[in-house]
mmCIF file of C-alpha atoms in Angstrom:
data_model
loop_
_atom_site.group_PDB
_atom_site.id
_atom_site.type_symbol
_atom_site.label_atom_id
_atom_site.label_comp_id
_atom_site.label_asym_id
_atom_site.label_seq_id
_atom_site.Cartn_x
_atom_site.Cartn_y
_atom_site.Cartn_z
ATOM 1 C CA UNK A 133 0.000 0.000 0.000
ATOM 2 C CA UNK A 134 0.954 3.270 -0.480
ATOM 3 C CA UNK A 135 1.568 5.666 2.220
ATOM 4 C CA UNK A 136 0.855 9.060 2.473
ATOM 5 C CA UNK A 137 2.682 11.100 4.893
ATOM 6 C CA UNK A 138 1.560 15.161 5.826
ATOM 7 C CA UNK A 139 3.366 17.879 7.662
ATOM 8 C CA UNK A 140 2.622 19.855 9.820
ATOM 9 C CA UNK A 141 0.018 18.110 11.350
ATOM 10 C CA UNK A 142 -0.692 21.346 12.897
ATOM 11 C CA UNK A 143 -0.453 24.606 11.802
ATOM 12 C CA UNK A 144 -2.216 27.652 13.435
ATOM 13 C CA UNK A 145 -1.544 30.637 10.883
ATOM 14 C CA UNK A 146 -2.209 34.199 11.490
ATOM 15 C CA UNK A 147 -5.003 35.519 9.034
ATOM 16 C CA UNK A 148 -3.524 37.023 5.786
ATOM 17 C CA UNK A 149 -0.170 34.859 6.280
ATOM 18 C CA UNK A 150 0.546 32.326 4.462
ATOM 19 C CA UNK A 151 0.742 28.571 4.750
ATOM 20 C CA UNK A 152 1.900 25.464 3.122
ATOM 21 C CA UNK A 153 1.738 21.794 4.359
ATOM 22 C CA UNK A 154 3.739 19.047 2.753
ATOM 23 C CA UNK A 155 2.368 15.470 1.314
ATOM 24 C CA UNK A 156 5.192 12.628 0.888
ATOM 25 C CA UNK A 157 3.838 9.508 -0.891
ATOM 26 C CA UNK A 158 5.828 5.960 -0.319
ATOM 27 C CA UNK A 159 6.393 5.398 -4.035
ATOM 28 C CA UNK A 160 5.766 7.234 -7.154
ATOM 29 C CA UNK A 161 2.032 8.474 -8.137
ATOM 30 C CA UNK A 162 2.841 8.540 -11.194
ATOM 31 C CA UNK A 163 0.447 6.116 -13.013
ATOM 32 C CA UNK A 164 1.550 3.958 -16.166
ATOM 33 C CA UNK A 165 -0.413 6.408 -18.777
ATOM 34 C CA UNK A 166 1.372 9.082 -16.984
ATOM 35 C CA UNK A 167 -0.588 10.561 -15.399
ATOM 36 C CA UNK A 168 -0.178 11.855 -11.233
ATOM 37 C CA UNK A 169 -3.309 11.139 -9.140
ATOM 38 C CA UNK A 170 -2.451 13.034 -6.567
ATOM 39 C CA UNK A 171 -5.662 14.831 -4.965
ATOM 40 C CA UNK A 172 -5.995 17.742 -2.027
ATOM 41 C CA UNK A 173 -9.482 18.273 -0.127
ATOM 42 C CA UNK A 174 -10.060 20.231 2.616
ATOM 43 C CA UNK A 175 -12.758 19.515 5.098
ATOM 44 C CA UNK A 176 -14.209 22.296 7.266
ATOM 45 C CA UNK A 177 -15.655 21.333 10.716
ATOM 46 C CA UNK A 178 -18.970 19.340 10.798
ATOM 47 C CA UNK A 179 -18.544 19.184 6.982
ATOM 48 C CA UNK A 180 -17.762 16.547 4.390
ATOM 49 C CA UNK A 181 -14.777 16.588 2.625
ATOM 50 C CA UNK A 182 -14.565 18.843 -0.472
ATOM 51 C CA UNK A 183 -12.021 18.616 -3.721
ATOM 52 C CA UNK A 184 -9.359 21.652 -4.245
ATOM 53 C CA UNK A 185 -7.141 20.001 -6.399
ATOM 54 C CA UNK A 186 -6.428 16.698 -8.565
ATOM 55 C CA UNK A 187 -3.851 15.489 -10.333
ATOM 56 C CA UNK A 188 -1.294 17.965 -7.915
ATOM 57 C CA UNK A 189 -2.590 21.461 -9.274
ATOM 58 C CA UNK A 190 -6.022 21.088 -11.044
ATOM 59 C CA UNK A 191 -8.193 23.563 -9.523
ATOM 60 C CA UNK A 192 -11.481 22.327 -8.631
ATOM 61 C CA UNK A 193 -14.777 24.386 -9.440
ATOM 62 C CA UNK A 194 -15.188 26.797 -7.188
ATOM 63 C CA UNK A 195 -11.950 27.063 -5.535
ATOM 64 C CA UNK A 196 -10.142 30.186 -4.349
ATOM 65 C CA UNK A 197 -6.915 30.890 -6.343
ATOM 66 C CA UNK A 198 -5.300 31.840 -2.987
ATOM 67 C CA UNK A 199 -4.997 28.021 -3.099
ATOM 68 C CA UNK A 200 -1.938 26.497 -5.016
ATOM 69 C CA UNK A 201 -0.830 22.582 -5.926
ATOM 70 C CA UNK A 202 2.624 21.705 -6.851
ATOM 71 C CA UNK A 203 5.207 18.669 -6.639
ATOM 72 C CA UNK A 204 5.266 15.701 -8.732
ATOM 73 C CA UNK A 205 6.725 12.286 -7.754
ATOM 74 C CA UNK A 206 6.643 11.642 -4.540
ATOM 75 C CA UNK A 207 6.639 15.146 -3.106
ATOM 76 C CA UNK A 208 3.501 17.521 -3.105
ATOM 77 C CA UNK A 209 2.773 20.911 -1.458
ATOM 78 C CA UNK A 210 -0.577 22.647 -0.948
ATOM 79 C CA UNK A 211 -0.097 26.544 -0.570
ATOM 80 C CA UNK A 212 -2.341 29.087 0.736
ATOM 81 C CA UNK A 213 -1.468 32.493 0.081
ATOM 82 C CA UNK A 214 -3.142 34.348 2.218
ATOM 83 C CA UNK A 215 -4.698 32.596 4.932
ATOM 84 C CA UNK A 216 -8.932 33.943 5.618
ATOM 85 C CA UNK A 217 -11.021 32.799 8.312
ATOM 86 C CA UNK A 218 -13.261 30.446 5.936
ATOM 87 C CA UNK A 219 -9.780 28.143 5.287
ATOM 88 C CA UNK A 220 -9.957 26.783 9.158
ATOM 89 C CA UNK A 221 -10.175 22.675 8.756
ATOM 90 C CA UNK A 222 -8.649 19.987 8.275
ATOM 91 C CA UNK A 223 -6.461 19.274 5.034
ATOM 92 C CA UNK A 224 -5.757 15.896 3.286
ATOM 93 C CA UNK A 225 -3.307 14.114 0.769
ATOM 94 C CA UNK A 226 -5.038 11.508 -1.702
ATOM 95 C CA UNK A 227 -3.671 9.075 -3.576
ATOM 96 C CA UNK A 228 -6.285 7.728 -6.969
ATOM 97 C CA UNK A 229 -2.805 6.222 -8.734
ATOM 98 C CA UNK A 230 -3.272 2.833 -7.352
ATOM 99 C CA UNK A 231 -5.443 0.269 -5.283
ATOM 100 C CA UNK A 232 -5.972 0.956 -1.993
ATOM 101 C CA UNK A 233 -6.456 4.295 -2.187
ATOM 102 C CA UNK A 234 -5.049 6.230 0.588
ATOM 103 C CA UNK A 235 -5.085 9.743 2.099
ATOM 104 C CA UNK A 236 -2.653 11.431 4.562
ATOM 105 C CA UNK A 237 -3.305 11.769 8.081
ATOM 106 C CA UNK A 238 -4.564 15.552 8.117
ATOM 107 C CA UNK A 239 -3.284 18.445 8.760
ATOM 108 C CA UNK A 240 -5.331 20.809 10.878
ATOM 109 C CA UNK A 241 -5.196 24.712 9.698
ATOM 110 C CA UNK A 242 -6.249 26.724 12.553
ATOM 111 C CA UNK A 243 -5.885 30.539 13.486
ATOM 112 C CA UNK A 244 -3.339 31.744 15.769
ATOM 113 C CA UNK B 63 -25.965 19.913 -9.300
ATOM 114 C CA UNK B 64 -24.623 16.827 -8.234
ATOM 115 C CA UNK B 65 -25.916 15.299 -5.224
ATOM 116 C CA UNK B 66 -25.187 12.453 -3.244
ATOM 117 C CA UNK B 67 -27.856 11.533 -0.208
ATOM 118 C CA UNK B 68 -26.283 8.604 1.854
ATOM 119 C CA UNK B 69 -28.897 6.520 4.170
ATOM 120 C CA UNK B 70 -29.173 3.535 6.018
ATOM 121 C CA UNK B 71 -26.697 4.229 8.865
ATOM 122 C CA UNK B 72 -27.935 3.471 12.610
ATOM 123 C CA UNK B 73 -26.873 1.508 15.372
ATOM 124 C CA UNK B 74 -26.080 -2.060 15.732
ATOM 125 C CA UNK B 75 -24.638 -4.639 17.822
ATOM 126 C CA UNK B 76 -21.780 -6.385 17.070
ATOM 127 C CA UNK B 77 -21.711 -8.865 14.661
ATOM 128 C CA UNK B 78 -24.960 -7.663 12.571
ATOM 129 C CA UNK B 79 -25.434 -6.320 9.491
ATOM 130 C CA UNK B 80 -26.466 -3.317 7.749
ATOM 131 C CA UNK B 81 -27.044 -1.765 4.211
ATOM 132 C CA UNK B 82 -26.232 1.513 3.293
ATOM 133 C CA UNK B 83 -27.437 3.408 0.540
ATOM 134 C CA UNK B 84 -26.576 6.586 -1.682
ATOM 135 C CA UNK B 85 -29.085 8.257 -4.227
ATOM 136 C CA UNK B 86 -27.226 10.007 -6.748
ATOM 137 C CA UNK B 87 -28.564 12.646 -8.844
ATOM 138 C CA UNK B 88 -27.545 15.938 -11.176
ATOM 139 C CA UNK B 89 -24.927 13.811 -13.508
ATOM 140 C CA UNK B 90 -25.062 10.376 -15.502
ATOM 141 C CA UNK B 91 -24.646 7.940 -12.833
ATOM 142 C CA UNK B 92 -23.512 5.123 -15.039
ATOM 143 C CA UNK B 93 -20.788 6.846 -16.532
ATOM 144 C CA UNK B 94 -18.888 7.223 -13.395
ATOM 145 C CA UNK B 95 -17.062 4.504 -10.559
ATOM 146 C CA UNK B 96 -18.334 5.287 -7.103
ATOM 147 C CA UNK B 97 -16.629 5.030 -3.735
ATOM 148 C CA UNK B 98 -17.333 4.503 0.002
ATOM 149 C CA UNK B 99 -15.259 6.641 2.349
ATOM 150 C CA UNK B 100 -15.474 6.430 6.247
ATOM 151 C CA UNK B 101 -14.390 8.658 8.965
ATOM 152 C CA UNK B 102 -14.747 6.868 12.468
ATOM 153 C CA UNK B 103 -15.246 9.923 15.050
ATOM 154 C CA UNK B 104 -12.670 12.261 15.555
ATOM 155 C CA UNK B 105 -10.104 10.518 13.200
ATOM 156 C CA UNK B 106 -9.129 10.949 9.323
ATOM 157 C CA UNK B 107 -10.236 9.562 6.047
ATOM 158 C CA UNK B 108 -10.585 6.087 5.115
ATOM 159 C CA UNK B 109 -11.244 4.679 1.431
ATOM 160 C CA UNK B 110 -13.431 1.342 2.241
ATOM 161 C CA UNK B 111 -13.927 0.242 -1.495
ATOM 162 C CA UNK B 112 -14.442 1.315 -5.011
ATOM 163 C CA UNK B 113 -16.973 0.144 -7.655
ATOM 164 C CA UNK B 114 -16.505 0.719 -11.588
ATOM 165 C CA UNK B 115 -19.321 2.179 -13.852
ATOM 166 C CA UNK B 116 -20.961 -0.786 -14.761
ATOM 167 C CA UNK B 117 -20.850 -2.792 -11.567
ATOM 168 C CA UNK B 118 -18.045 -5.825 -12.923
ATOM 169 C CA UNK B 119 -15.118 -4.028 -11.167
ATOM 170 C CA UNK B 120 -14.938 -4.188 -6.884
ATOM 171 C CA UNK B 121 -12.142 -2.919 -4.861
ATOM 172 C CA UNK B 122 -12.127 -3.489 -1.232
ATOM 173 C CA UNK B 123 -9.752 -2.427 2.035
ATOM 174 C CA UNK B 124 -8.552 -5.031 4.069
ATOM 175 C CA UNK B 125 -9.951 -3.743 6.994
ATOM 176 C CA UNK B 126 -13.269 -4.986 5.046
ATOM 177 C CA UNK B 127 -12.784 -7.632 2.777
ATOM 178 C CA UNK B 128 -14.727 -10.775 3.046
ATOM 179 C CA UNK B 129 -17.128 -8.730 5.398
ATOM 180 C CA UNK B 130 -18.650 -5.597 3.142
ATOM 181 C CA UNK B 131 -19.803 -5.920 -0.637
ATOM 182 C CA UNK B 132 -20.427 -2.863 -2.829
ATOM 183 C CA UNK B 133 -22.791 -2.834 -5.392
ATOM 184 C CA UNK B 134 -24.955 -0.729 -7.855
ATOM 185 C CA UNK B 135 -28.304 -0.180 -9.398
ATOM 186 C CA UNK B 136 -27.889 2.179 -12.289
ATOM 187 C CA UNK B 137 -31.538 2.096 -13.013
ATOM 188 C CA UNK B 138 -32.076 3.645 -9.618
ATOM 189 C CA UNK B 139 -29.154 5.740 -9.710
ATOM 190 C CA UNK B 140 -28.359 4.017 -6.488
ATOM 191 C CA UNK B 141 -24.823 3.066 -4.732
ATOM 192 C CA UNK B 142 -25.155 0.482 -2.074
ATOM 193 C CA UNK B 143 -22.654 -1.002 0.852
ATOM 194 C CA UNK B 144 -24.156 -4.283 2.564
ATOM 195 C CA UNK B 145 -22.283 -4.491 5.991
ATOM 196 C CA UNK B 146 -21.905 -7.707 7.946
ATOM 197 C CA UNK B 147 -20.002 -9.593 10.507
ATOM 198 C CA UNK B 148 -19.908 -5.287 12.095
ATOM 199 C CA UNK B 149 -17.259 -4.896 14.771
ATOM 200 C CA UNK B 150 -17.207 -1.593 17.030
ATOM 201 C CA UNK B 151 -14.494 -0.113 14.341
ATOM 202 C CA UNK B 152 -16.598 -0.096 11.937
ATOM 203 C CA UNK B 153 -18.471 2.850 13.799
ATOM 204 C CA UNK B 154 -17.406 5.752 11.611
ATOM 205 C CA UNK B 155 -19.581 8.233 9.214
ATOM 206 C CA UNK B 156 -20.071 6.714 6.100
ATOM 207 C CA UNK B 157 -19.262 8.791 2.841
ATOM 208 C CA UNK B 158 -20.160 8.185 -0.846
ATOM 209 C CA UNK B 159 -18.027 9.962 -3.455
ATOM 210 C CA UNK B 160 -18.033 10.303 -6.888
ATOM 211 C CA UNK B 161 -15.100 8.765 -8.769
ATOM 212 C CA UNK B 162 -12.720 8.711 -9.798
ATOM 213 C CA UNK B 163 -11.017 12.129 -8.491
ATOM 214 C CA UNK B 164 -14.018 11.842 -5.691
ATOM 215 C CA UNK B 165 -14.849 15.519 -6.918
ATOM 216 C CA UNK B 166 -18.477 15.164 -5.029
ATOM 217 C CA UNK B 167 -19.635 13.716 -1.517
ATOM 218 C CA UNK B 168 -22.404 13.089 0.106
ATOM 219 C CA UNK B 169 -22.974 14.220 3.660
ATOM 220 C CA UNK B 170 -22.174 11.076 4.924
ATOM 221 C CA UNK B 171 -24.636 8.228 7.513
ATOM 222 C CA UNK B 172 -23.782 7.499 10.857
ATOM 223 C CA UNK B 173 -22.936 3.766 11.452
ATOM 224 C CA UNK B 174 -22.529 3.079 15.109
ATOM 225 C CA UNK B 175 -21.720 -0.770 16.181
ATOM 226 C CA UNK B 176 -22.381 -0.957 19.713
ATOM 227 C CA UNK B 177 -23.808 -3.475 22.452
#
């Protein structure tokens, strides 16, 4: 199985600051027809999860472009420009490359 | 709009069985694989299995195998996860997603195995 591995697993972030948390996958995401299904979602509190990005930096609909996706391999990063009070939750890795899929542990964004 | 309306969750004792449900609506349901997701209370994400378009393709987690089965009705528009053999960590909100980026979720049922 593929393991997916987040830092921070905490971050509080003072509004308008930045943030950035790290995703580190066991093996390559990089699927045979070469593609990299490597997802972000961010899930506010009492909420279901919600796509921001797909294959590392594919915007979903409706997304803030404060948000950014980057890496490729093995190492991803989810960016936040400018953190707003709306962006409080928790944030998690996916991997779609292979079966199981499997997400990263979380990473909590919270205001300092 | 795509929606996805999970039901079926509820408690049960260890051991039984229950079937979950998720109406899908707003998109072509039988052009797209499904997923169940779980979240047991307070802790992350968990994928619990996968089911292609046209119902001949199953993916499972260990944690489940042998024990869940995922199917599909896509003349109802209708997911489905038929739980047995339930142990207390099972008891976790149950998600449906739309594959295969899981770009839409439901709001999730409440399964809660308990004596």
């Amino acid at each position: 199985d593929i393991v997916m591995t987040q830092t921070p697993l905490s971050s509080p972030v003072i509004l308008g600051q930045p943030a950035s948390i790290s995703c580190r996958s066991s093996q390559s995401l990089v699927h045979s027809n070469g593609n990299t299904y490597l997802s972000w979602l961010q899930q506010r509190p009492g909420q279901p999860p919600r796509l921001l990005f797909y294959k590392i930096s594919n915007r979903f609909s409706g997304v803030p472009d404060r948000f950014s996706g980057s890496g490729a391999g093995t190492d991803f990063t989810l960016r936040i420009s400018r953190v707003e009070a709306e962006d409080v939750g928790v944030y998690y890795c996916m991997q779609a490359t292979s079966f199981p899929r499997t997400f990263g542990q979380g990473t909590k964004v919270e205001i300092k | 709009e795509v929606l996805l309306l999970e039901s079926g969750g509820g408690l049960v004792q260890p051991g039984g069985s229950l079937r979950l449900s998720c109406a899908a609506s707003g998109f072509t349901f039988s052009n797209f694989a499904m997923s169940w997701v779980r979240q047991a209370p307070g802790k992350g994400l968990e994928w619990v299995s996968t089911i292609s378009e046209t119902g001949g393709g199953t993916h499972y987690a260990d944690s489940v195998k042998g024990r869940f089965t995922i199917s599909r009705d896509n003349s109802k528009n209708t997911l489905y996860l038929e739980m047995n053999s339930l142990r207390a960590e099972d008891t976790a909100l149950y998600y449906c997603a739309r594959e295969f980026i899981l770009d839409y979720w439901g709001q999730g049922t409440l399964v809660t195995v308990s004596s």
